[in-house]
mmCIF file of C-alpha atoms and ligand atoms in Angstrom:
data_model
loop_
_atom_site.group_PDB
_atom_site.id
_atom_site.type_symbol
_atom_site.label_atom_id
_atom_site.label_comp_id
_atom_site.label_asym_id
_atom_site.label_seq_id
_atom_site.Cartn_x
_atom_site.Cartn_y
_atom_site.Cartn_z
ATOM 1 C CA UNK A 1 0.000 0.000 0.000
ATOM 2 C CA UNK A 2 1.172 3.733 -0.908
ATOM 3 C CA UNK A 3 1.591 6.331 1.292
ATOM 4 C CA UNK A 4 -1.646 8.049 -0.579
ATOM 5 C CA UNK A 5 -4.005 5.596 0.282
ATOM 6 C CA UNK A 6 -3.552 5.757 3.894
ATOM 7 C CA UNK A 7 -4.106 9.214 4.515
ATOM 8 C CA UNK A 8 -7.533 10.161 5.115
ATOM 9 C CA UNK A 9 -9.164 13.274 5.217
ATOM 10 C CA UNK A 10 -11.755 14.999 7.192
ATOM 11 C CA UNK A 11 -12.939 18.041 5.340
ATOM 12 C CA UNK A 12 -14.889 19.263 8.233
ATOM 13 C CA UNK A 13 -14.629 18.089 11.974
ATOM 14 C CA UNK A 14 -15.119 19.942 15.385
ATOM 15 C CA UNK A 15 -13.179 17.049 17.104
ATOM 16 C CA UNK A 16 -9.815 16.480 15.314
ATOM 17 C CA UNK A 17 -8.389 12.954 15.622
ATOM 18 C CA UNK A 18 -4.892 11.226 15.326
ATOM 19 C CA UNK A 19 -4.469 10.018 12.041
ATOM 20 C CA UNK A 20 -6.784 11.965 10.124
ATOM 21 C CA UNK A 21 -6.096 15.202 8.135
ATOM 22 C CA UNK A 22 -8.012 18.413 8.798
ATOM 23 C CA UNK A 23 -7.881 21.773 8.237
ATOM 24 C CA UNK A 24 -7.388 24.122 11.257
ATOM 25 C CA UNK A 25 -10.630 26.916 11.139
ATOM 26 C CA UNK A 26 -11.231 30.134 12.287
ATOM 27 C CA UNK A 27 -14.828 31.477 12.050
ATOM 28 C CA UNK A 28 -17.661 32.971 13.150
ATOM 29 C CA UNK A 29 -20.548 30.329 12.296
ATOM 30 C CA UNK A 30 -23.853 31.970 11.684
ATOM 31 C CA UNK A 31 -26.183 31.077 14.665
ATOM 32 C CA UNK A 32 -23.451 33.010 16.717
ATOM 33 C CA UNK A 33 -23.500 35.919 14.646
ATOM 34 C CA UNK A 34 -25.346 38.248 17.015
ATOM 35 C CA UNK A 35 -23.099 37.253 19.766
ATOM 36 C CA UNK A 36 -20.846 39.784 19.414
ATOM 37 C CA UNK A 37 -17.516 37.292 18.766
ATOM 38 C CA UNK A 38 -14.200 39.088 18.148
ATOM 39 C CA UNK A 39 -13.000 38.610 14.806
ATOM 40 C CA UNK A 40 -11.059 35.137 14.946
ATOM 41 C CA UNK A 41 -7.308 34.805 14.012
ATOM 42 C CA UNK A 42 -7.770 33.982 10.398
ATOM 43 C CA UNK A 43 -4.079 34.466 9.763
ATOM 44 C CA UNK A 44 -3.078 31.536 11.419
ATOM 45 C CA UNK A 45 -5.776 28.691 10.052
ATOM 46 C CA UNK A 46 -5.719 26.650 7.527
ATOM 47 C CA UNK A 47 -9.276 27.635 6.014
ATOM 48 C CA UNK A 48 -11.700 30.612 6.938
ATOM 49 C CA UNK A 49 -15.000 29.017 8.600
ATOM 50 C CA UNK A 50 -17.776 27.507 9.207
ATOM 51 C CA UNK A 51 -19.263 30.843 8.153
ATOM 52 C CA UNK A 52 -22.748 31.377 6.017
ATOM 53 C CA UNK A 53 -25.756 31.952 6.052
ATOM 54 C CA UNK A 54 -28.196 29.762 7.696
ATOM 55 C CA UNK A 55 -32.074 30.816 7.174
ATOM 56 C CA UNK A 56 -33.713 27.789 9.303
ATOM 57 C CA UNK A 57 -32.451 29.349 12.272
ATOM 58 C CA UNK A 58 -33.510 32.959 13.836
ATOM 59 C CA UNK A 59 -30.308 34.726 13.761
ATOM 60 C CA UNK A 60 -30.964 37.812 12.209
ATOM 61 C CA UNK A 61 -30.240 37.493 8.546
ATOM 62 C CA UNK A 62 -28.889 41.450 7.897
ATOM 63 C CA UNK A 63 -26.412 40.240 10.715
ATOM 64 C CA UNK A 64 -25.616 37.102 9.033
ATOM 65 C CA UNK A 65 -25.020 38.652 5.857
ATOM 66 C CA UNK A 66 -22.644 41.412 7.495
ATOM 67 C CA UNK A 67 -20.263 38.527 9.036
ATOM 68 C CA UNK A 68 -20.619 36.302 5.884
ATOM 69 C CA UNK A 69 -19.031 39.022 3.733
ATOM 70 C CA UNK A 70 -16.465 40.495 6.655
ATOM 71 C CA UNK A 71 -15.420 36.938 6.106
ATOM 72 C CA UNK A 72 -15.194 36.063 2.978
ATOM 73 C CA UNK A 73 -13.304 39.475 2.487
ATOM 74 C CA UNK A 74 -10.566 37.971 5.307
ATOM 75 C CA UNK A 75 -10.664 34.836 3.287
ATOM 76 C CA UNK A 76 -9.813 36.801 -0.078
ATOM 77 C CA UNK A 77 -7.093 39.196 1.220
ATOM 78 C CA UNK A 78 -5.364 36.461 2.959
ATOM 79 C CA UNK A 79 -5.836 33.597 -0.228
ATOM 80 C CA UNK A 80 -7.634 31.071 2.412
ATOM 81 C CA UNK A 81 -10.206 28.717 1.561
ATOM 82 C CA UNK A 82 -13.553 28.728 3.290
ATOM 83 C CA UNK A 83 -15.654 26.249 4.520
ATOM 84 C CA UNK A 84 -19.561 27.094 4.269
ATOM 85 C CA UNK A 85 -22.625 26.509 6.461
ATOM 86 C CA UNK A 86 -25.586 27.398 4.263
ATOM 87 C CA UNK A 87 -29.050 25.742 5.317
ATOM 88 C CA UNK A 88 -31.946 27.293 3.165
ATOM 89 C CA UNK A 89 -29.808 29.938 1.716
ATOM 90 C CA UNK A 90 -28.656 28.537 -1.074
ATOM 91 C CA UNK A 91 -29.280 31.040 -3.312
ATOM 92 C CA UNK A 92 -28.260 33.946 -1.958
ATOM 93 C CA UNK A 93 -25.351 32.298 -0.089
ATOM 94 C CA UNK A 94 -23.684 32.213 -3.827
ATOM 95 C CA UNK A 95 -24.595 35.390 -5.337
ATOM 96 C CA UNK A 96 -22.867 36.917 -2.199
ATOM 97 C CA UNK A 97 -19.601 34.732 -2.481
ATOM 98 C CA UNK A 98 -19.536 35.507 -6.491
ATOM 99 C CA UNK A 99 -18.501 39.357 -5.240
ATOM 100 C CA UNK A 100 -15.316 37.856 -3.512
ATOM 101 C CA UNK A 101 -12.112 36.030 -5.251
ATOM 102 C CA UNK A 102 -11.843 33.056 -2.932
ATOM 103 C CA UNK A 103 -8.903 30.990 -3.603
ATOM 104 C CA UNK A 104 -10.867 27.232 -2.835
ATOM 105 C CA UNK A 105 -14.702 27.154 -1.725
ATOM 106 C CA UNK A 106 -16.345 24.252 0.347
ATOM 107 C CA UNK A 107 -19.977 23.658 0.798
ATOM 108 C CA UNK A 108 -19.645 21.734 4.084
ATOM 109 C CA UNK A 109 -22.605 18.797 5.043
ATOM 110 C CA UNK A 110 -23.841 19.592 1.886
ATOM 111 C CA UNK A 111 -27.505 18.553 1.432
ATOM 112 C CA UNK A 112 -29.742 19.560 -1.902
ATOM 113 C CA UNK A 113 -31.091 18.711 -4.709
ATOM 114 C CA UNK A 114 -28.916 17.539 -7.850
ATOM 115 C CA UNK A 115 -29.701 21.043 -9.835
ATOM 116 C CA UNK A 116 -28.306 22.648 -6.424
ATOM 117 C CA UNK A 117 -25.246 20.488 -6.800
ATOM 118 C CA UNK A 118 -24.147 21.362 -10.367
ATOM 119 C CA UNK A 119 -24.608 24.607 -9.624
ATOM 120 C CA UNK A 120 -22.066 24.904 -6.774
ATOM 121 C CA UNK A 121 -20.154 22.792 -8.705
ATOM 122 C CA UNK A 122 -20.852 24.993 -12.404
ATOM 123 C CA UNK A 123 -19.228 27.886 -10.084
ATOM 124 C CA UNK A 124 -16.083 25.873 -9.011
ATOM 125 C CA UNK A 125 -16.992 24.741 -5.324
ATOM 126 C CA UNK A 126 -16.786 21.638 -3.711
ATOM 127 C CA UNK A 127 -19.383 19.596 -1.723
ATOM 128 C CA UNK A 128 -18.386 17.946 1.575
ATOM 129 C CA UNK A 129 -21.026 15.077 2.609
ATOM 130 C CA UNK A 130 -21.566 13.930 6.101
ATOM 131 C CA UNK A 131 -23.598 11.619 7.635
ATOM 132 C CA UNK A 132 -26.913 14.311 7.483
ATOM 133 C CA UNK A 133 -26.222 14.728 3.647
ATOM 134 C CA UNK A 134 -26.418 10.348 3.625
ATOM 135 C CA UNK A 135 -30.002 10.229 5.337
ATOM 136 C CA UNK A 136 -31.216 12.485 2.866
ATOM 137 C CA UNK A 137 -32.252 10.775 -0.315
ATOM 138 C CA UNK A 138 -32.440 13.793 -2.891
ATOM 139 C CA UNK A 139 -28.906 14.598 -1.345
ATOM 140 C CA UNK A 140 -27.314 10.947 -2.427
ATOM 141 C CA UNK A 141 -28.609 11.731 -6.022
ATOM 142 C CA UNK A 142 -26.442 14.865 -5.608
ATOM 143 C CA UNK A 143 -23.330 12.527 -4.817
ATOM 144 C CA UNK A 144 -24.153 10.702 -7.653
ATOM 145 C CA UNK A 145 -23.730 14.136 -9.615
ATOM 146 C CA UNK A 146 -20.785 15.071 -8.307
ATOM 147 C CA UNK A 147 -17.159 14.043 -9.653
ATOM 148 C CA UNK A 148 -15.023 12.705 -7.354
ATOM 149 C CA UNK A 149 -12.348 15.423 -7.830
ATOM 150 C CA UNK A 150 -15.029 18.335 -6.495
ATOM 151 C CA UNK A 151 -15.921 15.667 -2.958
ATOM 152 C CA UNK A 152 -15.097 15.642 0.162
ATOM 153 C CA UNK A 153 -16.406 13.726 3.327
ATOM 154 C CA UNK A 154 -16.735 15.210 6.899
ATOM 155 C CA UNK A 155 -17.722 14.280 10.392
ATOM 156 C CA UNK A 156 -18.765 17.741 11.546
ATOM 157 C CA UNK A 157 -20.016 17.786 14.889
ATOM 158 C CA UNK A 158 -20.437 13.989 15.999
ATOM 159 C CA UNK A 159 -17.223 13.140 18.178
ATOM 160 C CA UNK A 160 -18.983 9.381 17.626
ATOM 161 C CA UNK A 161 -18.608 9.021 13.994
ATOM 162 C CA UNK A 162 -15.418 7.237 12.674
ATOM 163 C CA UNK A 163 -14.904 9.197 9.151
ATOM 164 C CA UNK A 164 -14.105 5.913 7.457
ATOM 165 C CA UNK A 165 -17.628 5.066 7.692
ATOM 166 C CA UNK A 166 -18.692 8.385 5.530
ATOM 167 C CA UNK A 167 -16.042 7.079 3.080
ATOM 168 C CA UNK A 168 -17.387 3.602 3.042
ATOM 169 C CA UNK A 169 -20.934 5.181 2.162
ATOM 170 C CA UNK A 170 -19.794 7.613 0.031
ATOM 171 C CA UNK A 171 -17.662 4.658 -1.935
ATOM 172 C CA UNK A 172 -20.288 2.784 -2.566
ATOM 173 C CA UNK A 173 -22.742 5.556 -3.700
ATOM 174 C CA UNK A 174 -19.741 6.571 -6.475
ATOM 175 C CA UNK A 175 -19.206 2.714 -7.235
ATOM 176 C CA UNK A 176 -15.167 3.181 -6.446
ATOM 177 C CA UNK A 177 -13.297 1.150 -3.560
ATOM 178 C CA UNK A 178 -12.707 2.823 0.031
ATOM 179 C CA UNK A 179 -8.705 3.280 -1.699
ATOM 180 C CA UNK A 180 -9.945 4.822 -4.427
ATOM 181 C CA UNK A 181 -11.648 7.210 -2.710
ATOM 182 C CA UNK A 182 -9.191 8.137 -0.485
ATOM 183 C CA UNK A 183 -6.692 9.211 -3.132
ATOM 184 C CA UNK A 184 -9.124 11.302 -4.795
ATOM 185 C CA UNK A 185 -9.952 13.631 -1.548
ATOM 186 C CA UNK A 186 -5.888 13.276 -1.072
ATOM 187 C CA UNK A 187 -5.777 15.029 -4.478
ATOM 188 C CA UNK A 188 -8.294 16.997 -3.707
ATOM 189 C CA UNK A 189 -6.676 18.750 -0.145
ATOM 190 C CA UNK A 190 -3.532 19.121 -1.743
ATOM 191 C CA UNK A 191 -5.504 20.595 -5.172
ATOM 192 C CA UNK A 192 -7.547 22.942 -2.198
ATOM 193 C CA UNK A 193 -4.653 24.278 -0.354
ATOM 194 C CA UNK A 194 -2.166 24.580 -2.877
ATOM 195 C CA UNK A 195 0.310 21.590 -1.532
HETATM 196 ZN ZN1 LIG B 212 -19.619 22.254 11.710
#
């Protein structure tokens, strides 16, 4: 076995583990937006995030438009990557980020419709799938859609979930092996952060 196909990746995780790769963040997610959080050091992390806009919850959207762009203007001036949260807000979640040159763009725990999909995807993005985006049966037909150099696969918030098995799912969905896989999201870090 190659040194590729034993790294795996975890787009998107609150609870970084030994042995899996993940990008450092620095964000202000929307539901805290009217918290009041100092800006976060996005100088020193790997990719600007979560940030967003998230309509299902009742965060007060001006407010979650204001730190969406303060942070996707951090993310342009300093050539980071972002990670987004975007629930409901599809569309206006991308006609904001079209205003900013963002070096790499991830829709994290993606879940939509196909049509959704190639859109993000039409504009350059990637889609991160977690184990939400698997219960939800319009979302697999989006994996389906999507190539495997635009994918990633995430844990997110569930200390629980062993990132292999989001692989394993997503593997099967794409008709590849688990090794497969795993070099292609390789690729794809190293494509996403310039390595
Ligand atoms: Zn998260």
């Amino acid at each position: 076995m190659n040194e590729a196909n034993e790294i795996i990746v975890d787009i998107h995780t609150h609870h970084p583990r030994s042995g899996v790769l993940s990008p450092t963040m620095a964000g202000i997610h929307p539901w805290d937006a009217e918290r009041g959080i100092a800006p976060p050091d996005f100088a020193n992390c790997d990719i600007v995030g979560e940030t967003g806009l998230d309509y299902a919850c009742d965060v007060d959207r001006a407010t979650q438009e204001r730190l969406f762009r303060e942070q996707l203007g951090a993310a342009e001036r300093l050539q980071k990557p972002v990670v987004l949260h975007v629930v409901k807000a599809f569309e206006p979640a991308v006609n904001i980020i079209a205003n900013y040159k963002i070096e790499g763009v991830v829709f994290h725990g993606f879940i939509g419709s196909v049509q959704q999909a190639l859109e993000a995807l039409r504009r350059g993005y990637y889609l991160s799938f977690g184990e939400r985006s698997l219960r939800s049966s319009k979302t697999r037909q989006a994996i389906v859609a999507t190539p495997l150099e635009r994918l990633f696969c995430e844990t997110d918030d569930n200390p629980a979930l062993d990132i292999a098995e989001v692989y394993t799912e997503v593997a099967a969905i794409k008709g590849v092996t688990l090794a497969e896989l795993k070099k292609e999201i390789y690729k794809n870090y190293k494509t996403l952060f310039r390595l």
